Amino acid sequence: MKRIVLVGGGHAHLLVLRQIARCKPPDVEVTLLSPSRWQYYSGMLPGWIAGTYRREECRIDLQALSASANACFLEDGACEIHAEDRTVGTTTGRLLQYDFLSLDIGSETACDSLQPLGAPLLPVKSPDFHHRWEEFIKLCRMTPAFSAAVVGAGAAGVELALAVHTGLLKVRPDVRVTLICGPDGPLDQLGASAQSIAAKFLRHAGIEIVYQRVVGTAEGVRMPDGRSIAAHCVLAATGARAPAWLGHSRLGLDVDGFVAVDDCHRSRTHPNVFAAGDVCSRDSGAIQKSGVQSVRLGPVLAHNLLAAAQGTPLRAYKPRRRSLYLLSGANGSAIACWGTWCSSGRWAWRLKDQIDRRFIRQFPRLPDTIAIPSASI
Ligand SMILES: Cc1cc2nc3c(=O)[nH]c(=O)nc-3n(C[C@H](O)[C@H](O)[C@H](O)COP(=O)(O)OP(=O)(O)OC[C@H]3O[C@@H](n4cnc5c(N)ncnc54)[C@H](O)[C@@H]3O)c2cc1C
């Protein structure tokens, strides 16, 4: 019996578990480690903020998914890996032994320059994001002229700003939302057409765009010219950073601390360790940090984990050069980007909504009231 430990319920692991549920492989014992039973789907986060979706509609039940795959689900987070001893330590003090380990734990928000801000700062990759956003909504209800700033204007930042604006307007009419991007403006990675469509959406919503880099202050953010923007809430969508604890794992990491993998997504230093999604890095830089890439990798990762356990050949994952990105406008339309082509409209929102709902629907769920049995490990 080979022990496979999956750390994190990221996109690729969802598909690994779905595949294991389908083929019920003999001679493997699978454990999923995740700090929460619920895996929130980031594609629907802006829709939840804007009030389009209920919280229950945007999440996947990892306990039910594990049960369908005969896997053991542990509601616990990893905090250390001893790659030489083949063990994972958890935040509640467990020590799990593995034959094969797979990491799909996502990334953290790189927002050090905003840290002095303290309580009003809400990094988009926070584990308690949903709870904290609900707290800001309560604050907004009680605060005249509530103001929010979103820092970072890549795809996630633009979607967030539009969603935050729509969500807050439902609470009170006198809110102000500012999107802070670098000098190159919103969506600078996606080309001129995407930039001009995004600017049109933002202007139409009444969101102010600031083309400067900022640092956090006690009251909000400050620009290089000394001017400040006061904000009751500052959301950071400022890019990905690797979890610091991986630095002690002895796994080979890239210069930014992400797990270095080969084209089969196997660690370059430890052949019994795999990594997928935002937490991994390929030599060529060939793989973008996005949910779409992590989803596409899932079936190949499932194959490779089982093949490694059975001693059969692994498969390489060839990332696609382009993906379709659909950004919610939080107004019944969306922006669609494919390479440098970009368009927008209600059709794009309908397509995004369909794709996202279909993604969630493919996973099983248990009634919310079923408690997690105490783990036997
Ligand atoms: C607002 C927003 C919208 C986005 N929309 C899109 C989109 O439409 N399309 C797209 O392609 N990308 C989108 N992205 C990017 C996308 O969210 C990430 O690239 C994607 O989530 C990465 O997936 P992943 O598989 O690496 O892991 P994640 O989906 O980040 O999941 C990681 C899981 O691991 C768990 N975990 C973390 N640490 C530990 C630990 N120590 N132990 C155990 N478990 C742990 C977490 O709780 C989480 O459940 C969006 C991002 C944001 C912020």
XYZ file of C-alpha atoms and ligand atoms in Angstrom:
430
model
C 0.000 0.000 0.000
C 1.475 3.373 -1.041
C 0.537 6.477 0.935
C -0.222 9.562 -1.139
C -0.667 12.788 0.817
C -2.318 15.707 -1.006
C -1.639 19.039 0.692
C -4.186 21.747 -0.180
C -7.512 21.573 -1.987
C -6.378 23.694 -4.938
C -7.826 23.291 -8.429
C -5.498 20.497 -9.591
C -6.148 18.413 -6.452
C -9.896 18.705 -6.963
C -9.436 16.973 -10.302
C -6.991 14.445 -8.850
C -9.629 13.436 -6.290
C -12.345 13.313 -8.931
C -10.158 11.010 -11.025
C -9.396 8.762 -8.033
C -13.123 8.628 -7.238
C -13.725 7.392 -10.804
C -11.014 4.757 -11.013
C -10.746 3.703 -7.311
C -7.123 2.544 -7.704
C -6.105 -0.397 -5.519
C -2.993 -0.285 -3.331
C -3.021 3.437 -2.653
C -4.136 5.212 0.496
C -4.916 8.874 -0.129
C -5.108 11.653 2.469
C -6.151 15.260 1.773
C -4.944 17.946 4.141
C -6.731 21.307 4.049
C -7.309 23.930 6.760
C -10.969 24.159 5.762
C -13.654 21.798 4.533
C -14.629 24.428 1.970
C -12.560 25.298 -1.076
C -13.782 28.662 -2.379
C -13.564 28.984 -6.148
C -11.689 32.192 -6.955
C -13.406 32.570 -10.336
C -16.673 33.243 -8.466
C -15.213 35.449 -5.716
C -15.946 38.727 -7.546
C -19.522 37.495 -8.156
C -19.953 36.765 -4.443
C -18.606 40.221 -3.493
C -20.949 41.861 -5.992
C -23.893 39.961 -4.502
C -24.562 37.779 -7.575
C -23.809 34.488 -5.812
C -24.477 33.203 -2.307
C -21.453 31.942 -0.412
C -22.661 28.308 -0.643
C -22.799 28.530 -4.439
C -19.086 29.325 -4.782
C -17.467 26.552 -2.797
C -16.511 22.922 -3.117
C -17.019 20.462 -0.290
C -13.621 18.808 0.210
C -15.001 16.394 2.778
C -17.593 15.045 0.344
C -15.096 14.935 -2.511
C -12.595 13.021 -0.355
C -15.292 10.586 0.739
C -16.209 9.907 -2.908
C -12.551 9.015 -3.565
C -12.238 6.874 -0.415
C -9.635 9.388 0.754
C -9.122 10.472 4.330
C -9.909 14.176 4.805
C -8.018 16.015 7.544
C -9.178 19.549 8.335
C -5.698 20.753 9.129
C -2.926 22.771 7.462
C 0.624 21.719 6.685
C 3.268 23.898 8.319
C 6.424 21.896 7.694
C 7.749 19.278 5.304
C 10.719 17.083 6.142
C 11.465 15.958 2.624
C 14.361 13.728 3.715
C 12.174 11.851 6.243
C 9.085 11.901 3.996
C 6.897 13.492 6.639
C 4.549 16.488 6.791
C 3.942 18.342 10.055
C 0.588 20.048 10.588
C -0.596 23.092 12.507
C -2.388 20.873 15.046
C 0.756 18.810 15.698
C 0.156 15.761 13.482
C 3.091 14.171 11.674
C 2.031 12.364 8.490
C 4.294 9.865 6.757
C 4.061 9.678 2.964
C 5.428 7.705 0.059
C 4.295 10.393 -2.408
C 3.452 13.975 -1.620
C 1.633 16.509 -3.775
C 1.414 20.225 -3.001
C -1.404 22.411 -4.365
C -1.589 25.112 -1.721
C -1.839 28.222 -3.891
C 0.073 31.384 -3.028
C -0.124 34.325 -0.652
C -0.684 37.966 -1.609
C 2.610 39.848 -1.937
C 1.661 43.001 -0.043
C 4.600 43.836 2.232
C 4.636 47.484 1.147
C 1.036 47.804 2.367
C 1.578 46.035 5.708
C 1.935 49.195 7.860
C -1.743 49.686 7.165
C -2.862 47.172 9.808
C -6.549 46.312 10.259
C -8.079 47.854 7.109
C -5.810 45.745 4.870
C -7.463 42.746 3.234
C -5.132 40.671 1.027
C -7.211 38.813 -1.550
C -5.505 35.508 -0.752
C -6.283 35.672 3.001
C -7.604 32.391 4.425
C -10.358 34.356 6.237
C -11.203 36.633 3.289
C -14.946 35.912 3.283
C -15.381 36.550 6.993
C -13.369 39.778 6.854
C -15.233 41.088 3.827
C -18.521 40.497 5.668
C -17.101 42.555 8.566
C -16.288 45.407 6.146
C -19.837 45.264 4.814
C -21.135 45.725 8.382
C -18.748 48.665 8.843
C -19.871 50.159 5.535
C -23.502 50.035 6.686
C -22.601 52.199 9.714
C -20.126 54.575 8.027
C -21.233 57.551 5.903
C -19.079 58.071 2.784
C -17.426 54.660 3.161
C -14.348 54.398 0.980
C -12.442 51.392 -0.327
C -9.228 51.188 -2.304
C -8.101 48.227 -4.399
C -4.349 48.056 -4.946
C -3.149 46.128 -7.986
C -4.799 46.252 -11.393
C -4.069 42.917 -13.010
C -7.093 40.769 -13.926
C -7.905 40.029 -10.256
C -7.578 43.679 -9.165
C -9.816 45.007 -11.951
C -12.491 42.369 -11.260
C -12.284 43.087 -7.538
C -12.627 46.856 -7.946
C -15.735 46.453 -10.106
C -17.216 43.850 -7.727
C -16.412 45.840 -4.579
C -18.070 48.910 -6.078
C -21.250 47.000 -6.982
C -21.308 45.150 -3.631
C -20.839 48.299 -1.522
C -23.407 50.291 -3.536
C -25.994 47.703 -2.487
C -25.266 48.665 1.127
C -25.161 52.458 0.816
C -25.266 54.923 -2.085
C -22.416 57.239 -1.017
C -19.457 54.824 -1.327
C -16.205 55.696 -3.078
C -13.941 53.088 -4.694
C -10.435 53.794 -6.000
C -8.322 51.417 -8.080
C -4.610 51.942 -7.672
C -2.437 50.643 -10.475
C 1.130 51.306 -11.582
C 1.939 53.938 -14.221
C 1.063 51.438 -16.996
C -2.605 51.291 -16.030
C -5.079 48.440 -15.566
C -4.536 45.081 -17.340
C -1.118 46.141 -18.643
C -0.216 42.474 -19.315
C -3.206 41.870 -21.590
C -2.623 44.420 -24.360
C -4.012 47.757 -25.518
C -7.507 46.556 -26.364
C -8.019 44.968 -22.905
C -6.658 48.123 -21.282
C -9.059 50.425 -23.037
C -12.092 48.157 -22.405
C -11.183 47.840 -18.703
C -10.745 51.619 -18.382
C -14.197 52.084 -19.963
C -15.808 49.656 -17.470
C -14.081 51.356 -14.526
C -14.991 54.887 -15.683
C -18.577 53.867 -16.338
C -18.863 52.479 -12.789
C -17.461 55.735 -11.371
C -14.276 54.125 -10.008
C -11.350 56.509 -9.763
C -8.071 55.158 -11.229
C -4.772 56.234 -9.694
C -1.673 55.637 -11.842
C 0.932 55.554 -9.078
C 2.612 53.054 -6.775
C 1.580 53.427 -3.156
C 2.651 52.368 0.325
C 0.398 51.624 3.285
C -0.150 54.178 6.058
C -2.319 54.079 9.159
C -5.151 55.902 7.331
C -4.965 54.406 3.870
C -2.256 54.647 1.241
C 0.342 57.272 0.322
C 1.661 58.113 -3.135
C 5.298 59.006 -3.947
C 4.355 62.704 -4.274
C 3.214 62.682 -0.630
C -0.537 62.762 -1.315
C -2.633 60.258 0.632
C -5.834 58.401 -0.097
C -7.829 57.656 3.030
C -9.733 54.364 2.939
C -11.805 52.362 5.422
C -10.772 49.192 3.609
C -7.803 48.462 1.351
C -7.936 45.294 -0.723
C -4.595 44.028 -1.999
C -4.439 42.155 -5.311
C -0.728 42.748 -5.655
C 0.551 39.438 -7.048
C 1.642 36.081 -5.703
C 4.250 35.243 -3.091
C 5.340 31.762 -1.986
C 4.444 30.528 1.518
C 7.564 31.218 3.621
C 7.492 27.892 5.490
C 8.443 26.029 2.301
C 11.913 27.544 2.760
C 12.648 25.048 5.547
C 11.451 21.984 3.621
C 14.722 21.174 1.792
C 12.707 20.974 -1.425
C 14.392 22.721 -4.347
C 12.782 26.149 -4.769
C 13.136 28.847 -7.430
C 14.550 32.295 -6.570
C 11.120 33.461 -5.426
C 10.574 30.479 -3.122
C 8.134 28.502 -5.326
C 8.643 24.717 -5.659
C 10.824 23.981 -8.708
C 9.259 21.193 -10.806
C 10.008 19.458 -14.097
C 7.521 19.108 -16.928
C 5.845 16.149 -15.141
C 5.376 18.502 -12.148
C 7.760 16.460 -10.047
C 10.121 18.242 -7.671
C 13.542 18.748 -9.216
C 15.185 17.588 -6.003
C 12.748 15.017 -4.538
C 11.208 12.651 -7.121
C 8.471 11.501 -4.735
C 7.147 15.071 -4.336
C 4.873 16.794 -6.881
C 3.559 20.360 -6.996
C 0.804 22.074 -8.972
C -0.903 25.450 -9.301
C 0.431 28.769 -8.029
C 2.917 27.141 -5.644
C 5.009 25.528 -8.384
C 7.439 26.971 -10.860
C 8.719 25.509 -14.119
C 12.245 26.189 -15.371
C 11.148 27.833 -18.571
C 8.639 30.032 -16.713
C 6.249 28.303 -19.107
C 3.357 28.061 -16.690
C 1.263 31.053 -15.654
C -0.113 31.294 -12.152
C -3.800 30.906 -12.861
C -6.709 28.704 -11.931
C -7.146 27.662 -15.563
C -3.610 26.229 -15.712
C -4.080 24.415 -12.418
C -7.365 22.878 -13.629
C -5.804 21.712 -16.899
C -2.902 20.163 -15.047
C -5.226 18.161 -12.747
C -5.741 15.052 -14.936
C -2.005 14.825 -15.732
C -1.140 15.173 -12.052
C -3.653 12.410 -11.200
C -2.022 10.159 -13.782
C 1.478 10.959 -12.535
C 0.740 10.382 -8.851
C -0.797 6.975 -9.552
C 1.901 6.092 -12.095
C 4.620 7.012 -9.594
C 2.943 4.815 -6.971
C 2.709 1.922 -9.451
C 6.158 2.450 -10.970
C 4.839 3.160 -14.489
C 5.868 6.061 -16.808
C 4.856 9.637 -16.035
C 3.356 12.105 -18.512
C 4.578 15.627 -19.233
C 2.133 18.527 -18.898
C 2.295 20.941 -21.819
C 0.762 24.265 -20.788
C -1.272 26.006 -23.464
C 0.257 29.252 -24.628
C -3.052 31.089 -24.360
C -6.161 30.786 -22.241
C -9.500 32.537 -22.445
C -9.800 34.970 -19.531
C -13.271 36.148 -18.601
C -13.444 39.072 -16.195
C -16.728 39.893 -14.553
C -17.822 43.517 -14.938
C -20.227 43.086 -11.988
C -22.931 44.728 -14.121
C -24.291 41.829 -16.159
C -21.425 41.977 -18.680
C -17.892 40.642 -18.733
C -14.599 41.261 -20.503
C -13.249 38.364 -22.597
C -9.526 38.201 -23.468
C -7.719 35.687 -25.658
C -4.090 36.643 -26.218
C -4.210 40.261 -27.354
C -7.812 39.960 -28.623
C -10.372 41.432 -26.246
C -14.100 42.101 -26.332
C -16.936 42.519 -23.860
C -20.666 42.157 -23.492
C -23.518 40.295 -21.852
C -22.635 37.168 -23.869
C -19.236 37.086 -22.096
C -20.889 37.239 -18.674
C -23.329 34.458 -19.584
C -20.417 32.321 -20.776
C -18.403 32.988 -17.597
C -21.379 32.273 -15.352
C -22.065 28.981 -17.181
C -18.427 27.850 -17.051
C -18.062 28.691 -13.361
C -21.329 27.062 -12.276
C -20.515 23.962 -14.331
C -17.088 23.749 -12.682
C -18.608 23.746 -9.187
C -21.404 21.313 -10.122
C -19.005 18.522 -11.091
C -18.052 17.961 -7.439
C -20.215 16.164 -4.863
C -21.433 17.816 -1.672
C -22.824 16.681 1.650
C -25.443 18.547 3.682
C -23.599 21.361 5.523
C -24.698 19.908 8.835
C -22.694 16.686 8.504
C -19.734 17.052 10.837
C -16.243 15.917 9.997
C -15.484 12.702 11.913
C -12.412 12.928 14.086
C -9.515 11.684 12.002
C -7.890 8.376 12.755
C -4.380 9.658 11.939
C -10.351 37.710 -7.406
C -9.624 36.649 -8.185
C -10.198 36.122 -9.308
C -9.540 35.168 -10.052
N -10.165 34.688 -11.159
C -9.521 33.792 -11.910
C -10.144 33.283 -13.081
O -11.268 33.658 -13.421
N -9.441 32.386 -13.830
C -8.183 31.970 -13.476
O -7.599 31.161 -14.195
N -7.586 32.420 -12.374
C -8.211 33.318 -11.580
N -7.606 33.788 -10.456
C -6.272 33.262 -10.074
C -6.474 31.990 -9.276
O -7.201 32.298 -8.106
C -5.222 31.305 -8.800
O -4.252 31.300 -9.786
C -5.624 29.870 -8.450
O -6.521 29.906 -7.362
C -4.464 29.009 -8.095
O -4.969 27.732 -7.844
P -4.169 26.684 -7.022
O -4.566 25.360 -7.543
O -2.731 27.013 -6.991
O -4.657 26.807 -5.502
P -5.794 27.602 -4.782
O -7.031 27.628 -5.576
O -5.216 28.921 -4.348
O -6.074 26.690 -3.505
C -5.093 26.413 -2.549
C -5.716 25.662 -1.402
O -4.689 25.239 -0.518
C -5.051 25.508 0.827
N -3.852 25.704 1.611
C -3.095 26.826 1.687
N -2.075 26.631 2.537
C -2.193 25.356 2.987
C -1.432 24.570 3.898
N -0.355 25.069 4.511
N -1.835 23.313 4.161
C -2.929 22.792 3.543
N -3.684 23.496 2.668
C -3.305 24.753 2.399
C -5.906 26.769 0.730
O -6.744 26.861 1.863
C -6.672 26.504 -0.546
O -7.810 25.747 -0.252
C -8.260 34.731 -9.669
C -7.670 35.241 -8.519
C -8.344 36.187 -7.781
C -7.683 36.730 -6.546
